[in-house]
mmCIF file with all atom_site columns, C-alpha atoms in Angstrom:
data_model
loop_
_atom_site.group_PDB
_atom_site.id
_atom_site.type_symbol
_atom_site.label_atom_id
_atom_site.label_alt_id
_atom_site.label_comp_id
_atom_site.label_asym_id
_atom_site.label_entity_id
_atom_site.label_seq_id
_atom_site.pdbx_PDB_ins_code
_atom_site.Cartn_x
_atom_site.Cartn_y
_atom_site.Cartn_z
_atom_site.occupancy
_atom_site.B_iso_or_equiv
_atom_site.pdbx_formal_charge
_atom_site.auth_seq_id
_atom_site.auth_comp_id
_atom_site.auth_asym_id
_atom_site.auth_atom_id
_atom_site.pdbx_PDB_model_num
ATOM 1   C CA . MET A 1 1   ? 79.795 40.021 66.951  1.00 0.00 ? 1   MET A CA 1
ATOM 2   C CA . SER A 1 2   ? 77.409 37.570 65.492  1.00 0.00 ? 2   SER A CA 1
ATOM 3   C CA . ASN A 1 3   ? 73.943 36.532 67.131  1.00 0.00 ? 3   ASN A CA 1
ATOM 4   C CA . HIS A 1 4   ? 74.995 32.868 67.257  1.00 0.00 ? 4   HIS A CA 1
ATOM 5   C CA . LYS A 1 5   ? 78.390 33.731 69.110  1.00 0.00 ? 5   LYS A CA 1
ATOM 6   C CA . LYS A 1 6   ? 76.003 36.419 71.766  1.00 0.00 ? 6   LYS A CA 1
ATOM 7   C CA . TYR A 1 7   ? 73.572 33.327 71.983  1.00 0.00 ? 7   TYR A CA 1
ATOM 8   C CA . LEU A 1 8   ? 76.632 30.792 73.045  1.00 0.00 ? 8   LEU A CA 1
ATOM 9   C CA . LEU A 1 9   ? 78.475 33.571 75.290  1.00 0.00 ? 9   LEU A CA 1
ATOM 10  C CA . LEU A 1 10  ? 75.042 33.914 77.206  1.00 0.00 ? 10  LEU A CA 1
ATOM 11  C CA . PHE A 1 11  ? 74.481 30.133 77.106  1.00 0.00 ? 11  PHE A CA 1
ATOM 12  C CA . VAL A 1 12  ? 77.779 29.714 78.972  1.00 0.00 ? 12  VAL A CA 1
ATOM 13  C CA . GLY A 1 13  ? 77.718 32.480 81.031  1.00 0.00 ? 13  GLY A CA 1
ATOM 14  C CA . LEU A 1 14  ? 74.355 31.565 82.388  1.00 0.00 ? 14  LEU A CA 1
ATOM 15  C CA . PHE A 1 15  ? 75.333 28.065 82.841  1.00 0.00 ? 15  PHE A CA 1
ATOM 16  C CA . LEU A 1 16  ? 78.574 29.099 84.794  1.00 0.00 ? 16  LEU A CA 1
ATOM 17  C CA . PHE A 1 17  ? 76.600 31.356 87.175  1.00 0.00 ? 17  PHE A CA 1
ATOM 18  C CA . ARG A 1 18  ? 73.506 28.696 87.810  1.00 0.00 ? 18  ARG A CA 1
ATOM 19  C CA . THR A 1 19  ? 76.056 26.173 88.148  1.00 0.00 ? 19  THR A CA 1
ATOM 20  C CA . ALA A 1 20  ? 78.056 27.969 91.055  1.00 0.00 ? 20  ALA A CA 1
ATOM 21  C CA . PHE A 1 21  ? 74.744 29.131 92.519  1.00 0.00 ? 21  PHE A CA 1
ATOM 22  C CA . GLY A 1 22  ? 73.690 25.301 92.749  1.00 0.00 ? 22  GLY A CA 1
ATOM 23  C CA . LEU A 1 23  ? 76.444 24.488 94.301  1.00 0.00 ? 23  LEU A CA 1
ATOM 24  C CA . SER A 1 24  ? 76.504 27.156 97.038  1.00 0.00 ? 24  SER A CA 1
ATOM 25  C CA . LEU A 1 25  ? 73.058 26.151 98.446  1.00 0.00 ? 25  LEU A CA 1
ATOM 26  C CA . PRO A 1 26  ? 73.324 23.830 101.465 1.00 0.00 ? 26  PRO A CA 1
ATOM 27  C CA . PHE A 1 27  ? 73.549 20.160 100.300 1.00 0.00 ? 27  PHE A CA 1
ATOM 28  C CA . PHE A 1 28  ? 72.694 18.343 103.515 1.00 0.00 ? 28  PHE A CA 1
ATOM 29  C CA . SER A 1 29  ? 69.236 18.720 103.521 1.00 0.00 ? 29  SER A CA 1
ATOM 30  C CA . PRO A 1 30  ? 66.585 15.605 103.760 1.00 0.00 ? 30  PRO A CA 1
ATOM 31  C CA . ASP A 1 31  ? 65.234 16.619 99.921  1.00 0.00 ? 31  ASP A CA 1
ATOM 32  C CA . GLU A 1 32  ? 69.269 17.117 98.844  1.00 0.00 ? 32  GLU A CA 1
ATOM 33  C CA . LEU A 1 33  ? 70.487 14.102 100.024 1.00 0.00 ? 33  LEU A CA 1
ATOM 34  C CA . GLN A 1 34  ? 67.733 11.625 99.728  1.00 0.00 ? 34  GLN A CA 1
ATOM 35  C CA . THR A 1 35  ? 67.544 12.916 95.929  1.00 0.00 ? 35  THR A CA 1
ATOM 36  C CA . TYR A 1 36  ? 71.665 12.346 95.688  1.00 0.00 ? 36  TYR A CA 1
ATOM 37  C CA . LEU A 1 37  ? 71.559 8.833  97.368  1.00 0.00 ? 37  LEU A CA 1
ATOM 38  C CA . ILE A 1 38  ? 69.091 7.375  94.890  1.00 0.00 ? 38  ILE A CA 1
ATOM 39  C CA . GLY A 1 39  ? 71.062 8.145  92.238  1.00 0.00 ? 39  GLY A CA 1
ATOM 40  C CA . LEU A 1 40  ? 74.479 6.875  94.079  1.00 0.00 ? 40  LEU A CA 1
ATOM 41  C CA . LYS A 1 41  ? 72.603 3.895  95.073  1.00 0.00 ? 41  LYS A CA 1
ATOM 42  C CA . TRP A 1 42  ? 71.756 2.831  91.034  1.00 0.00 ? 42  TRP A CA 1
ATOM 43  C CA . TYR A 1 43  ? 75.487 3.993  90.130  1.00 0.00 ? 43  TYR A CA 1
ATOM 44  C CA . CYS A 1 44  ? 77.132 1.881  92.916  1.00 0.00 ? 44  CYS A CA 1
ATOM 45  C CA . HIS A 1 45  ? 74.920 -1.385 92.139  1.00 0.00 ? 45  HIS A CA 1
ATOM 46  C CA . GLY A 1 46  ? 73.604 -0.949 88.769  1.00 0.00 ? 46  GLY A CA 1
ATOM 47  C CA . GLY A 1 47  ? 70.294 -2.434 89.340  1.00 0.00 ? 47  GLY A CA 1
ATOM 48  C CA . TRP A 1 48  ? 67.369 -1.343 87.387  1.00 0.00 ? 48  TRP A CA 1
ATOM 49  C CA . PRO A 1 49  ? 65.822 1.595  89.781  1.00 0.00 ? 49  PRO A CA 1
ATOM 50  C CA . TYR A 1 50  ? 62.130 0.539  89.976  1.00 0.00 ? 50  TYR A CA 1
ATOM 51  C CA . PHE A 1 51  ? 61.139 3.918  92.156  1.00 0.00 ? 51  PHE A CA 1
ATOM 52  C CA . GLY A 1 52  ? 62.324 7.960  92.397  1.00 0.00 ? 52  GLY A CA 1
ATOM 53  C CA . PRO A 1 53  ? 61.634 10.273 94.875  1.00 0.00 ? 53  PRO A CA 1
ATOM 54  C CA . ASP A 1 54  ? 59.870 9.742  98.372  1.00 0.00 ? 54  ASP A CA 1
ATOM 55  C CA . LEU A 1 55  ? 56.703 11.210 98.736  1.00 0.00 ? 55  LEU A CA 1
ATOM 56  C CA . ILE A 1 56  ? 56.654 11.959 102.770 1.00 0.00 ? 56  ILE A CA 1
ATOM 57  C CA . VAL A 1 57  ? 53.517 13.798 104.051 1.00 0.00 ? 57  VAL A CA 1
ATOM 58  C CA . THR A 1 58  ? 54.537 14.985 107.814 1.00 0.00 ? 58  THR A CA 1
ATOM 59  C CA . GLU A 1 59  ? 51.257 15.725 108.565 1.00 0.00 ? 59  GLU A CA 1
ATOM 60  C CA . THR A 1 60  ? 49.773 12.602 107.940 1.00 0.00 ? 60  THR A CA 1
ATOM 61  C CA . GLY A 1 61  ? 52.671 10.522 108.280 1.00 0.00 ? 61  GLY A CA 1
ATOM 62  C CA . TYR A 1 62  ? 52.282 9.135  104.751 1.00 0.00 ? 62  TYR A CA 1
ATOM 63  C CA . TYR A 1 63  ? 55.056 7.614  102.666 1.00 0.00 ? 63  TYR A CA 1
ATOM 64  C CA . SER A 1 64  ? 55.578 6.197  99.294  1.00 0.00 ? 64  SER A CA 1
ATOM 65  C CA . GLN A 1 65  ? 57.688 6.216  96.579  1.00 0.00 ? 65  GLN A CA 1
ATOM 66  C CA . ILE A 1 66  ? 57.145 7.636  92.951  1.00 0.00 ? 66  ILE A CA 1
ATOM 67  C CA . PRO A 1 67  ? 57.355 4.792  90.374  1.00 0.00 ? 67  PRO A CA 1
ATOM 68  C CA . GLY A 1 68  ? 60.220 5.600  87.565  1.00 0.00 ? 68  GLY A CA 1
ATOM 69  C CA . PRO A 1 69  ? 63.951 5.207  86.976  1.00 0.00 ? 69  PRO A CA 1
ATOM 70  C CA . LEU A 1 70  ? 64.666 8.794  86.000  1.00 0.00 ? 70  LEU A CA 1
ATOM 71  C CA . GLU A 1 71  ? 65.419 10.532 88.984  1.00 0.00 ? 71  GLU A CA 1
ATOM 72  C CA . ALA A 1 72  ? 68.258 7.735  89.616  1.00 0.00 ? 72  ALA A CA 1
ATOM 73  C CA . TRP A 1 73  ? 69.593 7.689  86.109  1.00 0.00 ? 73  TRP A CA 1
ATOM 74  C CA . MET A 1 74  ? 69.433 11.897 86.044  1.00 0.00 ? 74  MET A CA 1
ATOM 75  C CA . VAL A 1 75  ? 72.006 12.058 89.210  1.00 0.00 ? 75  VAL A CA 1
ATOM 76  C CA . GLY A 1 76  ? 73.736 8.307  88.368  1.00 0.00 ? 76  GLY A CA 1
ATOM 77  C CA . TYR A 1 77  ? 74.788 8.725  85.017  1.00 0.00 ? 77  TYR A CA 1
ATOM 78  C CA . PRO A 1 78  ? 76.638 11.919 85.410  1.00 0.00 ? 78  PRO A CA 1
ATOM 79  C CA . LEU A 1 79  ? 78.615 10.334 87.772  1.00 0.00 ? 79  LEU A CA 1
ATOM 80  C CA . VAL A 1 80  ? 79.294 7.354  85.429  1.00 0.00 ? 80  VAL A CA 1
ATOM 81  C CA . ILE A 1 81  ? 80.219 9.956  82.998  1.00 0.00 ? 81  ILE A CA 1
ATOM 82  C CA . TRP A 1 82  ? 82.436 12.276 85.473  1.00 0.00 ? 82  TRP A CA 1
ATOM 83  C CA . PRO A 1 83  ? 82.569 10.445 88.662  1.00 0.00 ? 83  PRO A CA 1
ATOM 84  C CA . PHE A 1 84  ? 82.910 13.826 90.701  1.00 0.00 ? 84  PHE A CA 1
ATOM 85  C CA . PRO A 1 85  ? 80.280 14.538 93.499  1.00 0.00 ? 85  PRO A CA 1
ATOM 86  C CA . GLU A 1 86  ? 79.587 17.724 91.697  1.00 0.00 ? 86  GLU A CA 1
ATOM 87  C CA . ALA A 1 87  ? 79.071 15.991 88.298  1.00 0.00 ? 87  ALA A CA 1
ATOM 88  C CA . PRO A 1 88  ? 74.802 15.690 88.749  1.00 0.00 ? 88  PRO A CA 1
ATOM 89  C CA . THR A 1 89  ? 75.021 19.387 89.537  1.00 0.00 ? 89  THR A CA 1
ATOM 90  C CA . LEU A 1 90  ? 76.454 19.902 86.496  1.00 0.00 ? 90  LEU A CA 1
ATOM 91  C CA . PHE A 1 91  ? 74.346 17.923 84.362  1.00 0.00 ? 91  PHE A CA 1
ATOM 92  C CA . LEU A 1 92  ? 71.185 19.529 86.008  1.00 0.00 ? 92  LEU A CA 1
ATOM 93  C CA . ASN A 1 93  ? 72.133 22.906 85.352  1.00 0.00 ? 93  ASN A CA 1
ATOM 94  C CA . LEU A 1 94  ? 73.202 21.465 81.505  1.00 0.00 ? 94  LEU A CA 1
ATOM 95  C CA . PHE A 1 95  ? 69.541 20.235 81.123  1.00 0.00 ? 95  PHE A CA 1
ATOM 96  C CA . SER A 1 96  ? 67.734 23.472 83.236  1.00 0.00 ? 96  SER A CA 1
ATOM 97  C CA . THR A 1 97  ? 69.674 26.219 81.148  1.00 0.00 ? 97  THR A CA 1
ATOM 98  C CA . ALA A 1 98  ? 68.872 24.168 77.878  1.00 0.00 ? 98  ALA A CA 1
ATOM 99  C CA . ALA A 1 99  ? 65.262 23.975 78.715  1.00 0.00 ? 99  ALA A CA 1
ATOM 100 C CA . ILE A 1 100 ? 65.397 27.874 79.890  1.00 0.00 ? 100 ILE A CA 1
ATOM 101 C CA . GLY A 1 101 ? 66.965 28.244 76.340  1.00 0.00 ? 101 GLY A CA 1
ATOM 102 C CA . LEU A 1 102 ? 64.359 26.499 74.454  1.00 0.00 ? 102 LEU A CA 1
ATOM 103 C CA . LEU A 1 103 ? 61.488 28.013 76.535  1.00 0.00 ? 103 LEU A CA 1
ATOM 104 C CA . ALA A 1 104 ? 63.111 31.648 75.787  1.00 0.00 ? 104 ALA A CA 1
ATOM 105 C CA . TRP A 1 105 ? 63.111 30.890 72.063  1.00 0.00 ? 105 TRP A CA 1
ATOM 106 C CA . TYR A 1 106 ? 59.523 30.090 72.031  1.00 0.00 ? 106 TYR A CA 1
ATOM 107 C CA . LEU A 1 107 ? 58.590 33.305 74.121  1.00 0.00 ? 107 LEU A CA 1
ATOM 108 C CA . SER A 1 108 ? 60.426 35.460 71.805  1.00 0.00 ? 108 SER A CA 1
ATOM 109 C CA . LYS A 1 109 ? 59.131 33.751 68.423  1.00 0.00 ? 109 LYS A CA 1
ATOM 110 C CA . ARG A 1 110 ? 55.429 34.436 70.250  1.00 0.00 ? 110 ARG A CA 1
ATOM 111 C CA . LEU A 1 111 ? 56.397 37.823 71.238  1.00 0.00 ? 111 LEU A CA 1
ATOM 112 C CA . PRO A 1 112 ? 58.641 39.610 68.841  1.00 0.00 ? 112 PRO A CA 1
ATOM 113 C CA . GLU A 1 113 ? 58.810 42.910 70.419  1.00 0.00 ? 113 GLU A CA 1
ATOM 114 C CA . ILE A 1 114 ? 60.946 41.438 73.230  1.00 0.00 ? 114 ILE A CA 1
ATOM 115 C CA . PRO A 1 115 ? 64.574 40.219 72.294  1.00 0.00 ? 115 PRO A CA 1
ATOM 116 C CA . PHE A 1 116 ? 65.466 36.457 72.995  1.00 0.00 ? 116 PHE A CA 1
ATOM 117 C CA . LEU A 1 117 ? 68.580 37.409 75.112  1.00 0.00 ? 117 LEU A CA 1
ATOM 118 C CA . PHE A 1 118 ? 66.324 39.490 77.416  1.00 0.00 ? 118 PHE A CA 1
ATOM 119 C CA . LEU A 1 119 ? 64.133 36.536 77.778  1.00 0.00 ? 119 LEU A CA 1
ATOM 120 C CA . PHE A 1 120 ? 66.944 34.113 78.185  1.00 0.00 ? 120 PHE A CA 1
ATOM 121 C CA . ALA A 1 121 ? 68.753 36.045 81.025  1.00 0.00 ? 121 ALA A CA 1
ATOM 122 C CA . TRP A 1 122 ? 65.631 37.364 82.921  1.00 0.00 ? 122 TRP A CA 1
ATOM 123 C CA . ILE A 1 123 ? 64.158 33.479 83.037  1.00 0.00 ? 123 ILE A CA 1
ATOM 124 C CA . ALA A 1 124 ? 67.240 31.903 83.916  1.00 0.00 ? 124 ALA A CA 1
ATOM 125 C CA . LEU A 1 125 ? 68.186 34.608 86.650  1.00 0.00 ? 125 LEU A CA 1
ATOM 126 C CA . LEU A 1 126 ? 64.413 34.576 88.057  1.00 0.00 ? 126 LEU A CA 1
ATOM 127 C CA . PRO A 1 127 ? 65.138 33.750 91.866  1.00 0.00 ? 127 PRO A CA 1
ATOM 128 C CA . TRP A 1 128 ? 62.652 30.977 92.531  1.00 0.00 ? 128 TRP A CA 1
ATOM 129 C CA . ASN A 1 129 ? 64.378 29.498 89.094  1.00 0.00 ? 129 ASN A CA 1
ATOM 130 C CA . LEU A 1 130 ? 67.957 29.824 90.501  1.00 0.00 ? 130 LEU A CA 1
ATOM 131 C CA . HIS A 1 131 ? 66.478 28.194 93.860  1.00 0.00 ? 131 HIS A CA 1
ATOM 132 C CA . GLU A 1 132 ? 64.363 25.662 92.287  1.00 0.00 ? 132 GLU A CA 1
ATOM 133 C CA . SER A 1 133 ? 65.935 24.217 89.411  1.00 0.00 ? 133 SER A CA 1
ATOM 134 C CA . THR A 1 134 ? 69.964 24.527 90.283  1.00 0.00 ? 134 THR A CA 1
ATOM 135 C CA . ASN A 1 135 ? 70.466 22.354 93.055  1.00 0.00 ? 135 ASN A CA 1
ATOM 136 C CA . PRO A 1 136 ? 69.637 18.177 92.673  1.00 0.00 ? 136 PRO A CA 1
ATOM 137 C CA . LEU A 1 137 ? 65.918 17.923 94.273  1.00 0.00 ? 137 LEU A CA 1
ATOM 138 C CA . ASN A 1 138 ? 63.562 16.167 92.528  1.00 0.00 ? 138 ASN A CA 1
ATOM 139 C CA . PRO A 1 139 ? 61.783 19.211 91.552  1.00 0.00 ? 139 PRO A CA 1
ATOM 140 C CA . SER A 1 140 ? 64.496 21.004 89.741  1.00 0.00 ? 140 SER A CA 1
ATOM 141 C CA . TYR A 1 141 ? 64.382 18.024 86.911  1.00 0.00 ? 141 TYR A CA 1
ATOM 142 C CA . LEU A 1 142 ? 60.618 19.237 85.904  1.00 0.00 ? 142 LEU A CA 1
ATOM 143 C CA . LEU A 1 143 ? 62.216 22.402 84.208  1.00 0.00 ? 143 LEU A CA 1
ATOM 144 C CA . LEU A 1 144 ? 62.666 20.388 80.921  1.00 0.00 ? 144 LEU A CA 1
ATOM 145 C CA . GLY A 1 145 ? 59.550 18.345 80.855  1.00 0.00 ? 145 GLY A CA 1
ATOM 146 C CA . SER A 1 146 ? 57.146 21.148 81.980  1.00 0.00 ? 146 SER A CA 1
ATOM 147 C CA . THR A 1 147 ? 59.224 23.487 79.337  1.00 0.00 ? 147 THR A CA 1
ATOM 148 C CA . LEU A 1 148 ? 58.265 20.626 76.450  1.00 0.00 ? 148 LEU A CA 1
ATOM 149 C CA . PHE A 1 149 ? 54.574 20.310 77.824  1.00 0.00 ? 149 PHE A CA 1
ATOM 150 C CA . PHE A 1 150 ? 53.532 23.547 77.687  1.00 0.00 ? 150 PHE A CA 1
ATOM 151 C CA . ILE A 1 151 ? 55.569 24.255 74.219  1.00 0.00 ? 151 ILE A CA 1
ATOM 152 C CA . GLY A 1 152 ? 53.405 21.553 73.064  1.00 0.00 ? 152 GLY A CA 1
ATOM 153 C CA . PHE A 1 153 ? 50.143 22.294 74.440  1.00 0.00 ? 153 PHE A CA 1
ATOM 154 C CA . LEU A 1 154 ? 50.594 26.208 72.928  1.00 0.00 ? 154 LEU A CA 1
ATOM 155 C CA . GLU A 1 155 ? 51.271 24.316 69.392  1.00 0.00 ? 155 GLU A CA 1
ATOM 156 C CA . ALA A 1 156 ? 48.688 21.456 69.570  1.00 0.00 ? 156 ALA A CA 1
ATOM 157 C CA . VAL A 1 157 ? 45.403 23.672 70.146  1.00 0.00 ? 157 VAL A CA 1
ATOM 158 C CA . PRO A 1 158 ? 44.875 25.266 66.950  1.00 0.00 ? 158 PRO A CA 1
ATOM 159 C CA . SER A 1 159 ? 43.439 28.532 68.773  1.00 0.00 ? 159 SER A CA 1
ATOM 160 C CA . PHE A 1 160 ? 46.998 29.086 70.485  1.00 0.00 ? 160 PHE A CA 1
ATOM 161 C CA . SER A 1 161 ? 48.623 27.912 67.718  1.00 0.00 ? 161 SER A CA 1
ATOM 162 C CA . LYS A 1 162 ? 51.610 29.812 65.557  1.00 0.00 ? 162 LYS A CA 1
ATOM 163 C CA . ASP A 1 163 ? 53.127 26.956 63.699  1.00 0.00 ? 163 ASP A CA 1
ATOM 164 C CA . TYR A 1 164 ? 56.273 26.898 65.063  1.00 0.00 ? 164 TYR A CA 1
ATOM 165 C CA . VAL A 1 165 ? 56.063 22.809 65.811  1.00 0.00 ? 165 VAL A CA 1
ATOM 166 C CA . PRO A 1 166 ? 53.805 20.356 63.681  1.00 0.00 ? 166 PRO A CA 1
ATOM 167 C CA . PRO A 1 167 ? 51.038 19.180 65.494  1.00 0.00 ? 167 PRO A CA 1
ATOM 168 C CA . ALA A 1 168 ? 52.579 15.377 65.791  1.00 0.00 ? 168 ALA A CA 1
ATOM 169 C CA . VAL A 1 169 ? 55.658 16.892 67.572  1.00 0.00 ? 169 VAL A CA 1
ATOM 170 C CA . ALA A 1 170 ? 53.330 19.228 69.732  1.00 0.00 ? 170 ALA A CA 1
ATOM 171 C CA . PHE A 1 171 ? 51.531 15.782 71.150  1.00 0.00 ? 171 PHE A CA 1
ATOM 172 C CA . ALA A 1 172 ? 54.801 13.870 71.474  1.00 0.00 ? 172 ALA A CA 1
ATOM 173 C CA . MET A 1 173 ? 56.160 17.067 73.411  1.00 0.00 ? 173 MET A CA 1
ATOM 174 C CA . MET A 1 174 ? 53.465 16.984 75.380  1.00 0.00 ? 174 MET A CA 1
ATOM 175 C CA . GLY A 1 175 ? 53.644 13.135 75.944  1.00 0.00 ? 175 GLY A CA 1
ATOM 176 C CA . PHE A 1 176 ? 56.944 13.257 76.740  1.00 0.00 ? 176 PHE A CA 1
ATOM 177 C CA . GLY A 1 177 ? 57.188 16.246 78.900  1.00 0.00 ? 177 GLY A CA 1
ATOM 178 C CA . LEU A 1 178 ? 53.914 14.403 80.657  1.00 0.00 ? 178 LEU A CA 1
ATOM 179 C CA . VAL A 1 179 ? 55.734 11.136 81.542  1.00 0.00 ? 179 VAL A CA 1
ATOM 180 C CA . TRP A 1 180 ? 58.993 13.151 82.234  1.00 0.00 ? 180 TRP A CA 1
ATOM 181 C CA . ASP A 1 181 ? 57.177 14.768 85.439  1.00 0.00 ? 181 ASP A CA 1
ATOM 182 C CA . MET A 1 182 ? 55.543 11.742 86.139  1.00 0.00 ? 182 MET A CA 1
ATOM 183 C CA . GLN A 1 183 ? 58.711 10.562 87.809  1.00 0.00 ? 183 GLN A CA 1
ATOM 184 C CA . PHE A 1 184 ? 60.005 13.272 89.605  1.00 0.00 ? 184 PHE A CA 1
ATOM 185 C CA . HIS A 1 185 ? 57.046 14.769 91.348  1.00 0.00 ? 185 HIS A CA 1
ATOM 186 C CA . SER A 1 186 ? 53.135 14.320 92.691  1.00 0.00 ? 186 SER A CA 1
ATOM 187 C CA . SER A 1 187 ? 52.658 17.659 90.888  1.00 0.00 ? 187 SER A CA 1
ATOM 188 C CA . TRP A 1 188 ? 52.468 15.994 87.244  1.00 0.00 ? 188 TRP A CA 1
ATOM 189 C CA . VAL A 1 189 ? 48.460 15.275 87.895  1.00 0.00 ? 189 VAL A CA 1
ATOM 190 C CA . LEU A 1 190 ? 48.114 19.045 87.091  1.00 0.00 ? 190 LEU A CA 1
ATOM 191 C CA . LEU A 1 191 ? 49.113 18.155 83.557  1.00 0.00 ? 191 LEU A CA 1
ATOM 192 C CA . PRO A 1 192 ? 46.384 15.567 82.174  1.00 0.00 ? 192 PRO A CA 1
ATOM 193 C CA . PRO A 1 193 ? 43.740 18.226 81.896  1.00 0.00 ? 193 PRO A CA 1
ATOM 194 C CA . PHE A 1 194 ? 45.409 19.954 79.378  1.00 0.00 ? 194 PHE A CA 1
ATOM 195 C CA . VAL A 1 195 ? 45.721 17.012 77.577  1.00 0.00 ? 195 VAL A CA 1
ATOM 196 C CA . LEU A 1 196 ? 42.288 16.132 77.627  1.00 0.00 ? 196 LEU A CA 1
#
């Protein structure tokens, strides 16, 4: 069997497993429900979604919303494409499995002694990764942006670079990853020091 077929079979297998795992998780916790409702609101009325995830600090009673339309679109557009309640979970798992594949490819280039197939399966099946990136929550969408950001970072810094990505593309990946993560979670504030 050719390597391309092995990669494709592994991708499909991991995607199906991760999707089944995501669909088996409880859905009615406040975070999952709020994420889904933000996308459903956009899907139903189609207005520009100015704000995304809620930021609630229960200890202090602080409440705000993170600006940006990405969360509403990432949950709402799958419903436009395929109007079934499971569509956002399928779409999320497609994105997260692709991000894991990209990360595994990059790590296998940097560490050629570790096979790509092993890295891909290992990262995709890590328990914390399965729990945090298979169910529509706002942190679940960080995997794509963070993967692009850190690959861009490692390729933008000359002492870390292996010249797999041109510097202009590396900086664009960092910028895209930063803007992506800004719209999903307040932990984006940890990324600008890497840019500096």
